[in-house]
CSV table of C-alpha atoms in Angstrom, one decimal:
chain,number,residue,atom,x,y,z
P,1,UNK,CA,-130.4,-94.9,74.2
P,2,UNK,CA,-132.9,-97.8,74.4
P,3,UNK,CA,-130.9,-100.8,75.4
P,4,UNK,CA,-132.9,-104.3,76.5
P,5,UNK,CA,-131.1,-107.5,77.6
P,6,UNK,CA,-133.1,-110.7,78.3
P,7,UNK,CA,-132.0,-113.4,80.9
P,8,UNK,CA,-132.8,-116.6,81.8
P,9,UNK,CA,-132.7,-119.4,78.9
P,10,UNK,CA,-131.4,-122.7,78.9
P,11,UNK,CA,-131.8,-126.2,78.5
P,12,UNK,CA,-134.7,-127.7,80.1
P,13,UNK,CA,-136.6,-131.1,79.3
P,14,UNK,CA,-140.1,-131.5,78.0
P,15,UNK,CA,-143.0,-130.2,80.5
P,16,UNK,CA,-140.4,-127.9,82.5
P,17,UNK,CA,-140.7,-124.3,82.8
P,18,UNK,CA,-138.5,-121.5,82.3
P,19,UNK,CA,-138.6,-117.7,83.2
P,20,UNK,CA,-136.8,-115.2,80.8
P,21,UNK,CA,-136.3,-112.1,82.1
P,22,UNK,CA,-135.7,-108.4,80.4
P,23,UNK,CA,-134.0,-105.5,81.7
P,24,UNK,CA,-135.1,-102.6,79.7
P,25,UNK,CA,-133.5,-98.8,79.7
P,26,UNK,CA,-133.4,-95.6,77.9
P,27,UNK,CA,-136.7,-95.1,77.5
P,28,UNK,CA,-140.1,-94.9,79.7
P,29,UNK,CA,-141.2,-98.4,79.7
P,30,UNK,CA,-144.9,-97.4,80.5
P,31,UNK,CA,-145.2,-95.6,77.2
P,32,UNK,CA,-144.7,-98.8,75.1
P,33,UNK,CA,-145.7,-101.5,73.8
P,34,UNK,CA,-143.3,-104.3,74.7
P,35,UNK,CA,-143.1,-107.8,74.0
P,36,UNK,CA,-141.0,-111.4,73.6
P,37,UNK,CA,-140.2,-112.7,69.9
P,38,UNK,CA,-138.3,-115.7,69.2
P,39,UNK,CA,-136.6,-117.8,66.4
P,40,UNK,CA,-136.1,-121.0,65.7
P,41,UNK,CA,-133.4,-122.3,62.9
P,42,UNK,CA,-135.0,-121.9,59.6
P,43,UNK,CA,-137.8,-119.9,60.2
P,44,UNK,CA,-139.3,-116.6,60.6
P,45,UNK,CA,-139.6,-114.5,63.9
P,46,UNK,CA,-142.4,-114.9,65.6
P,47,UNK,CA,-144.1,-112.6,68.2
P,48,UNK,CA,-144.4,-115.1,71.2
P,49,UNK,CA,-146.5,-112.4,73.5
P,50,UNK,CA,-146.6,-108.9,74.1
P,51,UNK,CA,-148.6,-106.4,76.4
P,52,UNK,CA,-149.7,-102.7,75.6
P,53,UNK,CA,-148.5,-99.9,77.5
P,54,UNK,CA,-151.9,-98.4,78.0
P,55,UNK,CA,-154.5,-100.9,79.6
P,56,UNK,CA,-152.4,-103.6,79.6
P,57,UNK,CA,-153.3,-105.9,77.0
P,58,UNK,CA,-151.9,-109.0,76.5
P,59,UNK,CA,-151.3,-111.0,73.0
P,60,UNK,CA,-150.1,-114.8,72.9
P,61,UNK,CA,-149.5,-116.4,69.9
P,62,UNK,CA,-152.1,-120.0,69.8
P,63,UNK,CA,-149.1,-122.2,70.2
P,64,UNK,CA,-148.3,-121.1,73.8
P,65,UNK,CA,-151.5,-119.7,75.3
P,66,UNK,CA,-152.7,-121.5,78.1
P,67,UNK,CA,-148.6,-121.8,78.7
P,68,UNK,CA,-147.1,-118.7,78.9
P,69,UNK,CA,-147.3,-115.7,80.5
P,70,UNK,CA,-146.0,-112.3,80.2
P,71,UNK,CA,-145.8,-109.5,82.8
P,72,UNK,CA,-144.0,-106.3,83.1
P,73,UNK,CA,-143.1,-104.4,86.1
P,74,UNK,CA,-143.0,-100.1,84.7
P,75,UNK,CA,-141.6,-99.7,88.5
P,76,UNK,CA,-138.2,-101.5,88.2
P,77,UNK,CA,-138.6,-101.3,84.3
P,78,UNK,CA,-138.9,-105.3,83.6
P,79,UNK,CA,-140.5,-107.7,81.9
P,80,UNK,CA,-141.0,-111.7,82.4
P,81,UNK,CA,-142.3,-114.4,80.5
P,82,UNK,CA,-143.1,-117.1,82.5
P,83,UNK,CA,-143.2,-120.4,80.1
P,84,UNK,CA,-144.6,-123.6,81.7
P,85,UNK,CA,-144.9,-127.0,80.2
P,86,UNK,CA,-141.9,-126.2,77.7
P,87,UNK,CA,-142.2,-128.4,74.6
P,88,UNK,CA,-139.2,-129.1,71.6
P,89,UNK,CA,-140.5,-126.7,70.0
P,90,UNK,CA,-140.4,-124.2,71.7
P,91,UNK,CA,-136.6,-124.5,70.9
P,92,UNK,CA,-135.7,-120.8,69.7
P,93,UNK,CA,-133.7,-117.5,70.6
P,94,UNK,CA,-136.0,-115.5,72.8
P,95,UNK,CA,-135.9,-111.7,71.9
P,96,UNK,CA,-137.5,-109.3,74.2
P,97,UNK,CA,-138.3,-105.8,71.8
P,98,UNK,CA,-140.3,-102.7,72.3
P,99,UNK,CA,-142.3,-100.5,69.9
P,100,UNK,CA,-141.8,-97.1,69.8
P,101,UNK,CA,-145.1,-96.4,67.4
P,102,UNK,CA,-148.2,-96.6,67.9
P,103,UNK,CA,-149.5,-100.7,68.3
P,104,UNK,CA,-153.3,-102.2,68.3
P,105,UNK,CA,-155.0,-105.0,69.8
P,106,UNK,CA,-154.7,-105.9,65.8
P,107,UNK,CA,-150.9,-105.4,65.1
P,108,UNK,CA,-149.3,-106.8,68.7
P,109,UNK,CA,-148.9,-110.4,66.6
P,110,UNK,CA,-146.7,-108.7,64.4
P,111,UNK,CA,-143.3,-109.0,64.3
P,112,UNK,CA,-142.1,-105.9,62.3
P,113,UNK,CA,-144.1,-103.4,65.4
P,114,UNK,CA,-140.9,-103.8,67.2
P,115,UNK,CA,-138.0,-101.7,66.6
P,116,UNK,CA,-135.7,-102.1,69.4
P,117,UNK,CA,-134.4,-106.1,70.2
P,118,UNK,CA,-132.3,-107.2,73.2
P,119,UNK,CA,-129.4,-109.7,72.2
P,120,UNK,CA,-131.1,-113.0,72.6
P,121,UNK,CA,-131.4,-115.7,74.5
P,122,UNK,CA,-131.1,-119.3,74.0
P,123,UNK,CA,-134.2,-121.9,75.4
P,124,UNK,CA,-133.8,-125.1,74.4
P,125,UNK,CA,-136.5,-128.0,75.0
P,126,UNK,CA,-135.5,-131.5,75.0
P,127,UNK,CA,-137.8,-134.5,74.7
């Protein structure tokens, strides 16, 4: 049974960082395509950044590149994202999710490639 739970939000002020942890099970994490989503009130899930399983990949979305960073660890079955210079809005739920098909360089921005979601966590920027 795939099961993922993220760790490490909170409430941080402007230009802080954050790292959100994911620990992920049921499944071989080296096979997939993983990545972090997140929501903020009133709007759509977003894919924040995501890695492939086979060479490693990496997608970030324009409003955090240059800020974020995501790595996973297939060993201990992990995943980070390492957000610097938080801003407000950044403000969101932060969902860590996998994808159990089949995911291109094209389709890792995508929201609906990921079919299994932790519970959430909460990262809240003030000003």
């Amino acid at each position: 049974q795939v099961h993922l739970v993220e760790s490490g939000g909170g409430s941080v002020h402007a230009g802080e960082s954050l790292k959100l942890s994911c620990a992920m099970s049921g499944f071989r994490l080296e096979y997939y395509a993983i990545g972090w989503l997140r929501q903020a009130p009133g709007q759509k899930r977003e894919v924040v950044s995501s890695i492939s399983a086979t060479d490693g990949t990496t997608y970030y979305s324009g409003s955090v590149k240059g800020r974020f960073t995501i790595a996973r660890d297939n060993a201990k079955n992990m995943m980070y994202l390492h957000m610097n210079n938080l801003k407000p809005e950044d403000t969101a739920v932060y969902y860590c999710a996998t994808a159990t098909g089949e995911v291109t360089q094209e389709t890792m921005g995508f929201p609906d490639e990921y079919d299994y979601w932790g519970q959430g966590t909460q990262v809240t920027v003030s000003s």
